[in-house]
Amino acid sequence: MSMKNTLPQTLNRDSVFHLKEMNSVLFFSLLVVYQIAFIFQGVDVGDSGSYANFYQLIFKSPDSVQYSFMFWLSGVFGALYMKLFPGLGIWGLRLLGVLVSTSTLLIAYQLLKKYLNKGHLQLSLLILVLFINNNPKEFYYNNFSSLIYLLVAWSLFTGLRDHKLLPLFFSGALVALNVFNRVPNILALGIMAGIIYYGYLYHTGYKRQLKQCVAFIAGFLACTGLVLLVMHLMGHLKVYVNSLKIVFAMGQKTKLSDGTDADYGIANLLKLLYWQYKFSFIAATLFFVFVLVFVPIFNYLKTKFPFIVTKHIFSRSLLLLLMLALIISGKIDNIIMIYFFTGICLMSAAAIFITNKNKEISLLMFLGIFIAVVHPMGSSTGIHTVIIYSLWLAFPIALEYLLTISSVRIDLNLSAKFADFNSKLVLSDVQLTEIKKTGCGIVIFACLFQSFFYPYFDRHNRLDMHYPIHNKYMGGIFTTKERASALNELLQESAKYVKPDDYVLAYDNIPLYHYLTETKPYLRNSWPWLYQPDVFKAQLEKSETEIKPLPVVIFQIIRTNGSVGGRWPDYSLKETTLNWNLSKTRNEILNDFLSAHHYREVWSNQAFKILIPDKTTNMK
């Protein structure tokens, strides 16, 4: 078996599939407008509230948001932004998220425009922007990490290309900043491997490589010391250290009472990423196998039945109808898209590392793949939530590589005792152009469909999202009538029992409640669901001893996260907070606390209930 010319040896700017470059100012302006259009809809009571409450309290009451201090840098930036624009609320944080994402893609554009076809580059950035907008997150540690990662890559690449040590120093300093933005980013130190890879490509001496590594490490150490000093002066260092203790405690290999492994165990995280990257590679491989099988079938049918099958009716139209049906029916969802995008980046990187003669492109792809692989590490969901912010370098290069394939020819020759088999597969320029156009069209449609019909954790048709939340921090944000009613009822009724600066136990996936009511988390974490049961119990006992009086408990009855919980509360959920296996042990611990202090229910609706402690107990 032999394969010839299946991939080009170099990036070819004169490919048959050539896109005309749009004016860059107009292009980026349209991307900003598109992103802003999506930030008016969708109310997420989980992630959004966690970030916003952290920014709200990091200066005012740092101990009460201790858990979130592992994201200290984004907390400081978010808090400063909220002080500058106090009236923008959640919408303002989403606008900041748009500005961060736009800054990231601008850096990617500036870094890659010299090496890629600008039309292809703009197409890839457009697809990525469409891809992330079913999840228009507020400014938070993952999209901020992505921006810093791109700055790290820019500084490292510039320093190596121009043979200067100062950019390498800044690259190391930026890695240090990223560690304080998100603790698992300590793994970004491994990007120093880019120095070694550059040395391999250009045959630089070991002495020069050593100097470059020393400059990088010096930047990292200098910035680390500076940030720790600033933390100390702000009175944040002790809280930060306590936060790290919780992180490391949760990272231990432990068995939970329900028999499952701890989500943040290192072995679990590595196993999860292994299977996710493996599945990504398989997903991309299946796509290419499908193309290689589909075209010969089409050629055969076209030869045998020319009066029935035409190129447009069979090859393009039928494929389009099939793919659109899979997308609309939900068989191809955002998770499948994540695996597909990741897979084509991995496959293209492997081809580039093996065959590409452009050393600068090889180095950029090395940095891009490093970010794509390392950035998701440390997330309990792996690539499902982080990879969308990790492909700004790898995906444009991968797409350029695929779009510049000019022809494919595969010769299959099998010799056996009783028979020989010979087969040839040839994809012409015209066929490849049709495949590229159709593939890009399908991907763009899938991204748009997911963005419109499946907003993150508010999985409803956007046409139904025109009802407001009656709160000063939710101006300009709209959701469905049912979700708005449930939250408005909770806010109105809880105001009888809760006032700003009170400690409240909002259990267990509703941190947005703290932000909207300006209350403090009783457990030093606005999102108790993130605690493993043993940590949850320890924090509850600690607060019980140190914080008086006992808190009002806001209890979430139904699930509010995940693909199922994202549809609350417009239909009955078989799996509620009360019987959800992942919350079972925490529920038991909370119930013991409620019973010991004689809590009673004073109000409820279909989604929430309010419990208050017995007056005599609370006076003790």
Coordinates of C-alpha atoms in Angstrom, one line a residue:
M1 CA 0.0 0.0 0.0
S2 CA 1.4 3.4 -0.9
M3 CA 0.1 6.9 -0.4
K4 CA 1.2 9.8 -2.6
N5 CA 0.7 13.5 -2.2
T6 CA -2.0 13.1 0.5
L7 CA -0.7 16.2 2.2
P8 CA 1.3 19.1 0.8
Q9 CA 4.9 19.5 1.8
T10 CA 4.6 23.2 2.4
L11 CA 1.8 25.6 3.0
N12 CA 0.6 26.6 -0.5
R13 CA -0.8 30.1 -0.8
D14 CA -1.9 29.5 -4.4
S15 CA -4.4 26.8 -3.5
V16 CA -7.5 26.3 -5.7
F17 CA -9.6 27.1 -2.6
H18 CA -8.7 30.8 -2.2
L19 CA -10.6 33.2 -0.1
K20 CA -10.3 37.0 -0.6
E21 CA -9.2 38.9 2.4
M22 CA -11.8 41.3 4.0
N23 CA -10.7 44.7 5.2
S24 CA -9.3 43.9 8.6
V25 CA -11.0 46.8 10.4
L26 CA -14.4 45.8 9.0
F27 CA -13.8 42.1 9.7
F28 CA -13.0 42.6 13.4
S29 CA -15.7 45.2 13.8
L30 CA -18.2 42.6 12.6
L31 CA -16.9 40.0 14.9
V32 CA -17.3 42.3 17.9
V33 CA -20.9 43.2 16.8
Y34 CA -21.7 39.5 16.5
Q35 CA -20.4 38.7 19.9
I36 CA -22.2 41.5 21.6
A37 CA -25.4 40.4 20.0
F38 CA -25.3 37.2 22.0
I39 CA -24.7 38.7 25.5
F40 CA -28.2 40.0 26.0
Q41 CA -29.8 36.6 26.5
G42 CA -29.4 33.7 28.9
V43 CA -29.3 33.5 32.6
D44 CA -26.9 31.1 34.2
V45 CA -27.1 30.9 38.0
G46 CA -23.9 28.9 38.3
D47 CA -20.7 30.0 36.6
S48 CA -21.9 33.6 36.1
G49 CA -22.7 34.1 39.7
S50 CA -19.5 32.5 40.9
Y51 CA -17.3 34.9 39.0
A52 CA -19.4 38.0 39.7
N53 CA -19.6 37.3 43.5
F54 CA -15.8 36.8 43.6
Y55 CA -15.2 40.2 41.9
Q56 CA -17.8 41.8 44.2
L57 CA -16.2 40.6 47.4
I58 CA -12.5 40.1 46.7
F59 CA -11.6 43.5 48.2
K60 CA -14.6 44.0 50.5
S61 CA -14.6 40.5 52.2
P62 CA -11.8 38.3 50.8
D63 CA -12.3 35.6 53.5
S64 CA -15.8 35.0 52.3
V65 CA -14.7 34.0 48.8
Q66 CA -11.6 32.1 49.8
Y67 CA -12.2 29.2 47.5
S68 CA -12.1 31.5 44.4
F69 CA -8.7 32.9 45.3
M70 CA -7.1 30.2 43.2
F71 CA -8.2 32.6 40.4
W72 CA -6.7 35.7 42.1
L73 CA -5.5 37.6 39.1
S74 CA -8.8 37.5 37.2
G75 CA -10.5 38.4 40.5
V76 CA -8.5 41.5 40.8
F77 CA -9.1 42.5 37.2
G78 CA -12.8 41.8 37.4
A79 CA -13.2 43.7 40.7
L80 CA -11.3 46.8 39.2
Y81 CA -13.6 46.7 36.1
M82 CA -16.7 46.5 38.3
K83 CA -15.5 49.5 40.3
L84 CA -15.0 51.5 37.0
F85 CA -18.4 50.4 35.6
P86 CA -20.5 49.6 38.7
G87 CA -23.8 49.9 36.9
L88 CA -23.2 47.4 34.1
G89 CA -23.6 44.2 36.2
I90 CA -23.6 40.8 34.4
W91 CA -24.0 42.4 31.0
G92 CA -20.9 44.5 31.7
L93 CA -18.9 41.4 32.6
R94 CA -20.1 39.7 29.4
L95 CA -19.0 42.8 27.4
L96 CA -15.5 42.5 29.1
G97 CA -15.5 38.9 28.0
V98 CA -16.1 40.0 24.5
L99 CA -13.2 42.5 24.7
V100 CA -10.9 39.8 26.1
S101 CA -11.8 37.3 23.3
T102 CA -11.4 39.9 20.7
S103 CA -8.0 40.9 22.0
T104 CA -7.0 37.3 21.9
L105 CA -8.0 36.8 18.3
L106 CA -6.3 40.1 17.4
I107 CA -3.1 38.8 18.8
A108 CA -3.5 35.5 16.9
Y109 CA -4.2 37.4 13.7
Q110 CA -1.1 39.6 14.1
L111 CA 1.1 36.6 15.0
L112 CA -0.1 34.5 12.0
K113 CA -0.9 36.9 9.2
K114 CA 2.6 36.9 7.9
Y115 CA 2.6 33.1 7.5
L116 CA -1.0 32.2 6.4
N117 CA -3.3 33.2 3.6
K118 CA -5.2 36.1 5.2
G119 CA -8.5 35.0 3.8
H120 CA -8.1 31.5 5.3
L121 CA -6.9 33.1 8.6
Q122 CA -10.0 35.3 8.8
L123 CA -12.2 32.3 8.0
S124 CA -10.6 30.3 10.9
L125 CA -11.0 33.1 13.4
L126 CA -14.6 33.6 12.2
I127 CA -15.3 29.9 12.9
L128 CA -13.7 30.1 16.3
V129 CA -15.8 33.1 17.3
L130 CA -19.0 31.3 16.1
F131 CA -17.8 28.2 18.0
I132 CA -17.5 29.9 21.4
N133 CA -20.7 31.8 21.2
N134 CA -23.1 29.2 22.5
N135 CA -21.2 29.9 25.7
P136 CA -20.8 33.7 25.8
K137 CA -19.0 33.7 29.2
E138 CA -18.4 36.7 31.3
F139 CA -14.8 37.7 31.8
Y140 CA -13.3 34.9 33.9
Y141 CA -10.2 32.9 34.4
N142 CA -10.4 30.6 31.3
N143 CA -10.9 33.3 28.7
F144 CA -8.4 35.5 30.5
S145 CA -5.9 32.6 30.6
S146 CA -6.3 32.2 26.9
L147 CA -5.3 35.9 26.3
I148 CA -2.3 35.5 28.5
Y149 CA -1.3 32.2 26.8
L150 CA -1.3 34.0 23.5
L151 CA 0.9 36.8 24.9
V152 CA 3.3 34.1 26.2
A153 CA 3.4 32.5 22.8
W154 CA 4.0 35.9 21.1
S155 CA 6.8 36.8 23.4
L156 CA 8.5 33.4 23.2
F157 CA 8.2 33.2 19.4
T158 CA 9.4 36.8 19.0
G159 CA 12.4 36.3 21.3
L160 CA 13.4 33.1 19.5
R161 CA 12.9 34.5 16.0
D162 CA 14.7 37.8 16.7
H163 CA 17.4 36.2 18.9
K164 CA 16.6 38.5 21.9
L165 CA 16.5 37.5 25.5
L166 CA 14.2 40.3 26.8
P167 CA 11.0 38.9 25.1
L168 CA 11.9 35.5 26.6
F169 CA 12.1 37.1 30.0
F170 CA 8.6 38.7 29.5
S171 CA 7.3 35.3 28.3
G172 CA 8.4 33.7 31.6
A173 CA 6.9 36.6 33.6
L174 CA 3.5 36.2 31.7
V175 CA 3.5 32.5 32.6
A176 CA 3.9 33.5 36.3
L177 CA 0.9 35.8 35.9
N178 CA -1.1 33.0 34.4
V179 CA -0.4 30.8 37.3
F180 CA -2.0 33.3 39.7
N181 CA -4.9 33.5 37.3
R182 CA -5.5 29.8 37.4
V183 CA -3.4 27.4 39.4
P184 CA -3.1 24.6 36.9
N185 CA -1.4 27.0 34.5
I186 CA 1.8 26.2 36.4
L187 CA 2.0 23.5 33.6
A188 CA 2.6 26.4 31.2
L189 CA 6.2 26.3 32.3
G190 CA 6.5 23.4 29.9
I191 CA 6.2 25.8 27.0
M192 CA 10.0 26.3 27.5
A193 CA 10.1 23.1 25.4
G194 CA 9.6 25.5 22.5
I195 CA 13.1 26.8 23.1
I196 CA 14.4 23.3 22.7
Y197 CA 12.3 22.6 19.7
Y198 CA 13.5 25.9 18.1
G199 CA 17.1 24.7 18.8
Y200 CA 16.3 21.4 17.1
L201 CA 14.8 23.2 14.0
Y202 CA 17.6 25.7 13.6
H203 CA 20.5 23.7 15.1
T204 CA 21.3 26.4 17.7
G205 CA 24.0 25.6 20.2
Y206 CA 23.3 24.3 23.7
K207 CA 24.9 27.4 25.2
R208 CA 22.4 29.7 23.5
Q209 CA 19.5 27.4 24.4
L210 CA 20.7 27.5 28.0
K211 CA 20.8 31.3 28.0
Q212 CA 17.3 31.5 26.6
C213 CA 15.9 29.1 29.2
V214 CA 17.6 31.1 32.0
A215 CA 16.1 34.3 30.7
F216 CA 12.6 32.6 30.6
I217 CA 13.0 31.2 34.2
A218 CA 14.3 34.5 35.5
G219 CA 11.2 36.3 34.2
F220 CA 9.0 33.6 35.9
L221 CA 10.8 33.9 39.2
A222 CA 10.9 37.7 39.2
C223 CA 7.2 38.1 38.4
T224 CA 6.2 35.4 41.0
G225 CA 8.1 37.3 43.7
L226 CA 6.5 40.6 42.7
V227 CA 3.0 39.1 42.7
L228 CA 3.5 37.5 46.1
L229 CA 4.7 40.9 47.5
V230 CA 1.6 42.6 46.1
M231 CA -0.6 40.0 47.6
H232 CA 1.0 40.4 50.9
L233 CA 0.6 44.2 50.8
M234 CA -3.1 43.8 49.9
G235 CA -3.7 41.3 52.8
H236 CA -4.5 38.6 50.3
L237 CA -1.6 36.2 50.7
K238 CA -3.0 34.2 53.6
V239 CA -6.3 33.8 51.9
Y240 CA -4.6 32.7 48.7
V241 CA -2.5 30.1 50.6
N242 CA -5.7 28.8 52.3
S243 CA -7.3 28.5 48.9
L244 CA -4.4 26.4 47.6
K245 CA -4.7 24.1 50.6
I246 CA -8.3 23.3 49.6
V247 CA -7.2 22.8 46.0
F248 CA -4.5 20.3 47.0
A249 CA -6.9 18.6 49.4
M250 CA -9.4 18.1 46.6
G251 CA -6.7 16.8 44.3
Q252 CA -5.9 13.9 46.5
K253 CA -6.8 10.4 45.2
T254 CA -9.9 9.7 47.3
K255 CA -13.0 7.7 47.1
L256 CA -16.3 9.5 47.7
S257 CA -19.0 7.9 49.7
D258 CA -21.0 7.1 46.5
G259 CA -18.0 5.0 45.3
T260 CA -16.8 7.4 42.6
D261 CA -13.3 9.0 42.5
A262 CA -12.7 12.6 43.4
D263 CA -13.1 14.8 40.3
Y264 CA -9.9 16.7 40.9
G265 CA -7.7 13.7 41.6
I266 CA -4.6 14.0 39.4
A267 CA -5.0 10.5 38.0
N268 CA -8.6 11.1 37.1
L269 CA -7.8 14.3 35.4
L270 CA -5.1 12.7 33.3
K271 CA -7.2 9.7 32.4
L272 CA -10.1 12.0 31.4
L273 CA -7.8 14.1 29.1
Y274 CA -6.3 10.9 27.6
W275 CA -9.7 9.6 26.6
Q276 CA -10.9 12.9 25.4
Y277 CA -7.9 13.5 23.1
K278 CA -8.1 9.9 21.9
F279 CA -11.7 10.4 21.0
S280 CA -10.9 13.7 19.3
F281 CA -8.3 12.0 17.1
I282 CA -10.8 9.2 16.3
A283 CA -13.6 11.7 15.5
A284 CA -11.4 13.6 13.0
T285 CA -10.1 10.3 11.5
L286 CA -13.7 9.1 10.9
F287 CA -14.4 12.4 9.1
F288 CA -11.5 11.9 6.7
V289 CA -12.3 8.2 6.2
F290 CA -15.9 9.2 5.4
V291 CA -14.6 11.6 2.7
L292 CA -12.3 9.0 1.3
V293 CA -15.1 6.4 1.1
F294 CA -17.9 8.7 0.0
V295 CA -16.0 10.1 -3.1
P296 CA -15.3 6.6 -4.7
I297 CA -18.9 5.6 -4.1
F298 CA -20.0 8.8 -5.8
N299 CA -17.6 8.3 -8.7
Y300 CA -18.9 4.7 -9.2
L301 CA -22.5 5.7 -9.1
K302 CA -21.9 8.6 -11.4
T303 CA -20.3 6.2 -13.9
K304 CA -23.0 3.4 -13.6
F305 CA -26.1 5.6 -13.3
P306 CA -25.4 9.0 -14.9
F307 CA -29.1 9.5 -15.7
I308 CA -30.0 9.3 -12.0
V309 CA -27.0 10.7 -10.1
T310 CA -25.5 14.0 -10.8
K311 CA -22.7 15.7 -8.9
H312 CA -24.8 18.4 -7.3
I313 CA -27.8 16.2 -6.4
F314 CA -25.9 13.3 -5.0
S315 CA -22.6 14.4 -3.7
R316 CA -23.2 17.8 -2.3
S317 CA -27.0 18.0 -1.7
L318 CA -27.3 14.6 -0.1
L319 CA -24.3 15.2 2.1
L320 CA -25.7 18.6 3.2
L321 CA -29.1 17.2 4.0
L322 CA -27.6 14.3 6.0
M323 CA -25.3 16.6 8.0
L324 CA -28.0 19.2 8.6
A325 CA -30.4 16.5 9.8
L326 CA -27.8 15.3 12.3
I327 CA -27.1 18.8 13.5
I328 CA -30.8 19.8 13.9
S329 CA -31.7 16.5 15.6
G330 CA -28.9 17.1 18.1
K331 CA -26.8 14.1 17.1
I332 CA -24.0 16.5 16.3
D333 CA -23.9 18.8 19.2
N334 CA -21.4 21.2 20.7
I335 CA -19.5 18.5 22.4
I336 CA -19.1 16.6 19.1
M337 CA -17.9 19.8 17.6
I338 CA -15.3 20.2 20.3
Y339 CA -13.9 16.8 19.6
F340 CA -13.9 17.4 15.9
F341 CA -12.1 20.7 16.2
T342 CA -9.5 19.3 18.6
G343 CA -9.0 16.2 16.4
I344 CA -8.2 18.1 13.2
C345 CA -5.8 20.3 15.1
L346 CA -4.0 17.2 16.4
M347 CA -3.9 15.4 13.1
S348 CA -2.7 18.5 11.2
A349 CA 0.0 19.2 13.8
A350 CA 1.3 15.6 13.3
A351 CA 1.4 16.1 9.6
I352 CA 3.1 19.5 9.9
F353 CA 5.7 18.2 12.3
I354 CA 6.6 15.3 10.0
T355 CA 6.5 17.0 6.5
N356 CA 6.5 20.8 6.8
K357 CA 9.6 22.6 5.7
N358 CA 8.5 26.0 7.0
K359 CA 10.3 26.1 10.4
E360 CA 8.5 29.2 11.7
I361 CA 5.1 27.6 11.0
S362 CA 6.3 24.4 12.7
L363 CA 7.3 26.4 15.8
L364 CA 4.0 28.3 15.8
M365 CA 2.1 25.0 15.5
F366 CA 4.2 23.6 18.3
L367 CA 3.2 26.5 20.6
G368 CA -0.4 26.2 19.5
I369 CA -0.7 22.5 20.2
F370 CA 1.1 23.0 23.5
I371 CA -1.6 25.5 24.6
A372 CA -4.4 23.3 23.2
V373 CA -3.2 20.2 25.2
V374 CA -2.0 21.9 28.4
H375 CA -4.7 24.7 29.0
P376 CA -7.5 22.2 29.7
M377 CA -5.4 20.3 32.3
G378 CA -6.8 20.9 35.8
S379 CA -10.4 21.2 34.6
S380 CA -12.8 18.5 36.0
T381 CA -14.6 18.5 32.6
G382 CA -11.3 18.5 30.6
I383 CA -11.7 19.9 27.1
H384 CA -15.5 20.3 27.3
T385 CA -15.3 23.7 28.8
V386 CA -11.7 24.9 28.2
I387 CA -10.6 23.9 24.7
I388 CA -12.8 26.5 23.1
Y389 CA -10.4 29.1 24.5
S390 CA -7.3 27.1 23.5
L391 CA -7.3 26.8 19.7
W392 CA -6.5 30.4 18.6
L393 CA -3.1 29.3 17.2
A394 CA -3.5 25.7 16.4
F395 CA -6.9 25.8 14.5
P396 CA -6.0 28.6 12.0
I397 CA -2.8 26.7 11.1
A398 CA -4.7 23.4 10.8
L399 CA -7.4 24.9 8.7
E400 CA -4.8 26.6 6.4
Y401 CA -3.1 23.2 6.0
L402 CA -6.3 21.4 5.1
L403 CA -7.5 24.1 2.7
T404 CA -4.2 24.1 0.8
I405 CA -4.3 20.4 0.0
S406 CA -4.4 20.5 -3.8
S407 CA -4.8 16.8 -4.6
V408 CA -5.0 13.3 -3.1
R409 CA -4.0 10.0 -4.6
I410 CA -4.0 6.7 -2.9
D411 CA -2.8 3.5 -4.6
L412 CA -3.8 0.2 -2.9
N413 CA -2.1 -2.9 -4.1
L414 CA -2.7 -6.3 -2.4
S415 CA -1.0 -9.5 -3.6
A416 CA -2.2 -12.9 -2.4
K417 CA -1.8 -16.5 -3.6
F418 CA -5.1 -16.8 -5.3
A419 CA -5.9 -13.2 -6.3
D420 CA -4.4 -9.7 -6.6
F421 CA -6.3 -6.5 -5.7
N422 CA -5.6 -3.1 -7.1
S423 CA -7.4 0.1 -6.3
K424 CA -6.8 3.8 -6.8
L425 CA -8.4 6.7 -5.1
V426 CA -7.9 10.1 -6.7
L427 CA -9.4 13.4 -5.5
S428 CA -9.0 16.1 -8.0
D429 CA -8.7 19.9 -7.4
V430 CA -12.4 20.4 -8.3
Q431 CA -13.6 17.6 -5.9
L432 CA -11.4 18.9 -3.1
T433 CA -12.7 22.4 -3.6
E434 CA -16.2 21.2 -3.3
I435 CA -15.4 19.2 -0.2
K436 CA -13.7 22.2 1.4
K437 CA -16.6 24.5 0.6
T438 CA -19.2 22.1 1.8
G439 CA -17.2 21.2 5.0
C440 CA -16.8 24.9 5.9
G441 CA -20.4 25.6 5.3
I442 CA -21.5 22.7 7.5
V443 CA -19.2 23.7 10.3
I444 CA -20.4 27.3 10.2
F445 CA -24.1 26.2 10.2
A446 CA -23.5 23.9 13.2
C447 CA -21.8 26.7 15.2
L448 CA -24.6 29.1 14.4
F449 CA -27.3 26.5 15.2
Q450 CA -25.7 25.7 18.6
S451 CA -25.3 29.3 19.4
F452 CA -28.9 30.1 18.7
F453 CA -30.8 27.1 20.1
Y454 CA -28.5 25.9 22.9
P455 CA -27.1 28.8 25.0
Y456 CA -24.9 27.7 27.8
F457 CA -27.0 26.5 30.8
D458 CA -30.0 28.3 29.5
R459 CA -30.8 25.9 26.8
H460 CA -33.9 27.5 25.2
N461 CA -34.8 29.0 21.9
R462 CA -33.7 32.6 21.9
L463 CA -37.0 33.7 20.5
D464 CA -38.5 32.9 23.9
M465 CA -35.9 34.8 25.8
H466 CA -37.3 38.3 26.3
Y467 CA -38.2 38.4 30.0
P468 CA -36.1 40.3 32.5
I469 CA -34.8 39.6 36.0
H470 CA -35.9 42.4 38.4
N471 CA -32.5 43.2 39.8
K472 CA -30.1 46.1 39.3
Y473 CA -27.3 43.8 38.3
M474 CA -29.3 42.0 35.6
G475 CA -30.1 45.0 33.4
G476 CA -30.0 44.1 29.7
I477 CA -30.2 40.3 30.3
F478 CA -33.2 38.3 29.3
T479 CA -34.4 34.8 29.7
T480 CA -37.6 32.7 29.4
K481 CA -40.8 33.6 31.2
E482 CA -40.5 30.5 33.5
R483 CA -36.9 31.1 34.5
A484 CA -37.5 34.8 35.1
S485 CA -40.5 34.1 37.2
A486 CA -38.8 31.5 39.4
L487 CA -35.8 33.9 40.1
N488 CA -38.0 37.0 40.5
E489 CA -40.2 35.2 43.1
L490 CA -37.1 34.0 45.0
L491 CA -35.5 37.5 45.1
Q492 CA -38.8 39.1 46.2
E493 CA -39.5 36.6 48.9
S494 CA -36.0 36.2 50.3
A495 CA -35.7 40.0 50.8
K496 CA -37.9 39.4 53.8
Y497 CA -35.2 37.3 55.5
V498 CA -31.9 38.4 53.9
K499 CA -30.2 41.8 53.5
P500 CA -26.9 42.9 51.9
D501 CA -23.7 41.7 53.7
D502 CA -25.6 38.9 55.5
Y503 CA -24.0 35.4 55.4
V504 CA -26.2 33.1 53.4
L505 CA -25.9 29.4 52.5
A506 CA -27.0 29.2 48.9
Y507 CA -27.1 25.5 48.1
D508 CA -25.7 24.1 45.9
N509 CA -25.6 25.4 42.3
I510 CA -26.9 28.9 42.6
P511 CA -23.9 31.3 43.3
L512 CA -25.7 34.0 41.3
Y513 CA -28.0 34.5 44.2
H514 CA -25.1 35.9 46.3
Y515 CA -24.2 38.4 43.6
L516 CA -27.7 39.6 43.1
T517 CA -28.4 40.1 46.8
E518 CA -24.9 41.3 47.8
T519 CA -24.6 38.6 50.4
K520 CA -21.6 36.7 51.6
P521 CA -21.1 32.9 51.1
Y522 CA -21.3 31.1 54.5
L523 CA -19.0 28.4 53.3
R524 CA -16.3 30.8 51.9
N525 CA -17.4 29.6 48.5
S526 CA -20.5 30.8 46.6
W527 CA -20.7 27.4 44.9
P528 CA -20.9 24.5 47.4
W529 CA -21.4 21.9 44.7
L530 CA -17.7 22.3 43.8
Y531 CA -16.7 21.0 47.3
Q532 CA -16.1 17.3 47.7
P533 CA -18.2 16.0 50.6
D534 CA -15.3 15.9 53.1
V535 CA -14.3 19.5 52.2
F536 CA -17.9 20.6 52.3
K537 CA -18.3 19.1 55.8
A538 CA -15.1 20.6 57.1
Q539 CA -16.0 24.1 55.8
L540 CA -19.5 23.8 57.2
E541 CA -18.2 22.9 60.7
K542 CA -15.6 25.7 60.5
S543 CA -18.2 28.3 59.6
E544 CA -20.6 27.0 62.3
T545 CA -17.9 27.7 64.8
E546 CA -16.6 31.1 63.5
I547 CA -19.7 32.8 62.0
K548 CA -22.7 33.9 64.1
P549 CA -25.6 34.0 63.7
L550 CA -26.6 31.0 61.6
P551 CA -27.4 31.7 58.0
V552 CA -30.6 31.7 56.0
V553 CA -30.5 28.7 53.6
I554 CA -31.6 29.2 50.0
F555 CA -32.1 25.6 48.7
Q556 CA -32.2 24.8 45.0
I557 CA -34.8 22.1 44.4
I558 CA -34.1 21.2 40.8
R559 CA -30.8 20.8 38.9
T560 CA -29.6 24.0 37.3
N561 CA -26.4 22.8 35.5
G562 CA -25.4 20.3 32.8
S563 CA -27.2 19.7 29.6
V564 CA -30.3 18.4 31.4
G565 CA -30.3 21.0 34.2
G566 CA -29.7 23.8 31.7
R567 CA -33.3 23.6 30.7
W568 CA -34.8 24.4 34.1
P569 CA -37.5 25.1 35.2
D570 CA -39.9 24.6 32.3
Y571 CA -40.3 20.9 32.7
S572 CA -40.2 18.3 35.4
L573 CA -36.8 16.8 36.1
K574 CA -36.6 13.2 37.3
E575 CA -33.2 13.9 38.7
T576 CA -33.4 16.7 41.3
T577 CA -30.8 18.1 43.7
L578 CA -32.4 15.9 46.3
N579 CA -31.8 12.6 44.5
W580 CA -28.9 13.5 42.2
N581 CA -26.1 11.0 42.8
L582 CA -23.4 13.6 42.7
S583 CA -25.1 15.6 45.5
K584 CA -26.2 12.7 47.6
T585 CA -23.5 12.8 50.2
R586 CA -23.4 16.6 50.5
N587 CA -27.2 16.5 50.9
E588 CA -26.9 14.2 53.9
I589 CA -24.3 16.4 55.5
L590 CA -26.5 19.5 55.0
N591 CA -29.6 17.7 56.3
D592 CA -27.7 16.9 59.5
F593 CA -26.8 20.6 59.9
L594 CA -30.4 21.7 59.2
S595 CA -31.8 19.1 61.7
A596 CA -29.3 20.0 64.4
H597 CA -30.3 23.7 64.2
H598 CA -34.0 23.1 63.7
Y599 CA -34.4 24.8 60.4
R600 CA -37.8 25.2 58.9
E601 CA -39.1 25.9 55.5
V602 CA -40.8 29.3 55.1
W603 CA -41.3 29.5 51.4
S604 CA -40.9 27.6 48.1
N605 CA -41.7 27.6 44.4
Q606 CA -41.0 25.0 41.7
A607 CA -37.3 25.7 41.8
F608 CA -36.2 27.0 45.2
K609 CA -37.1 27.1 48.8
I610 CA -36.1 29.2 51.8
L611 CA -35.2 27.7 55.2
I612 CA -34.5 29.7 58.4
P613 CA -33.1 28.4 61.8
D614 CA -35.2 28.2 64.9
K615 CA -35.0 31.6 66.7
T616 CA -33.8 30.3 70.0
T617 CA -31.1 28.1 68.4
N618 CA -29.9 31.1 66.4
M619 CA -29.5 33.2 69.5
K620 CA -27.1 30.8 71.1

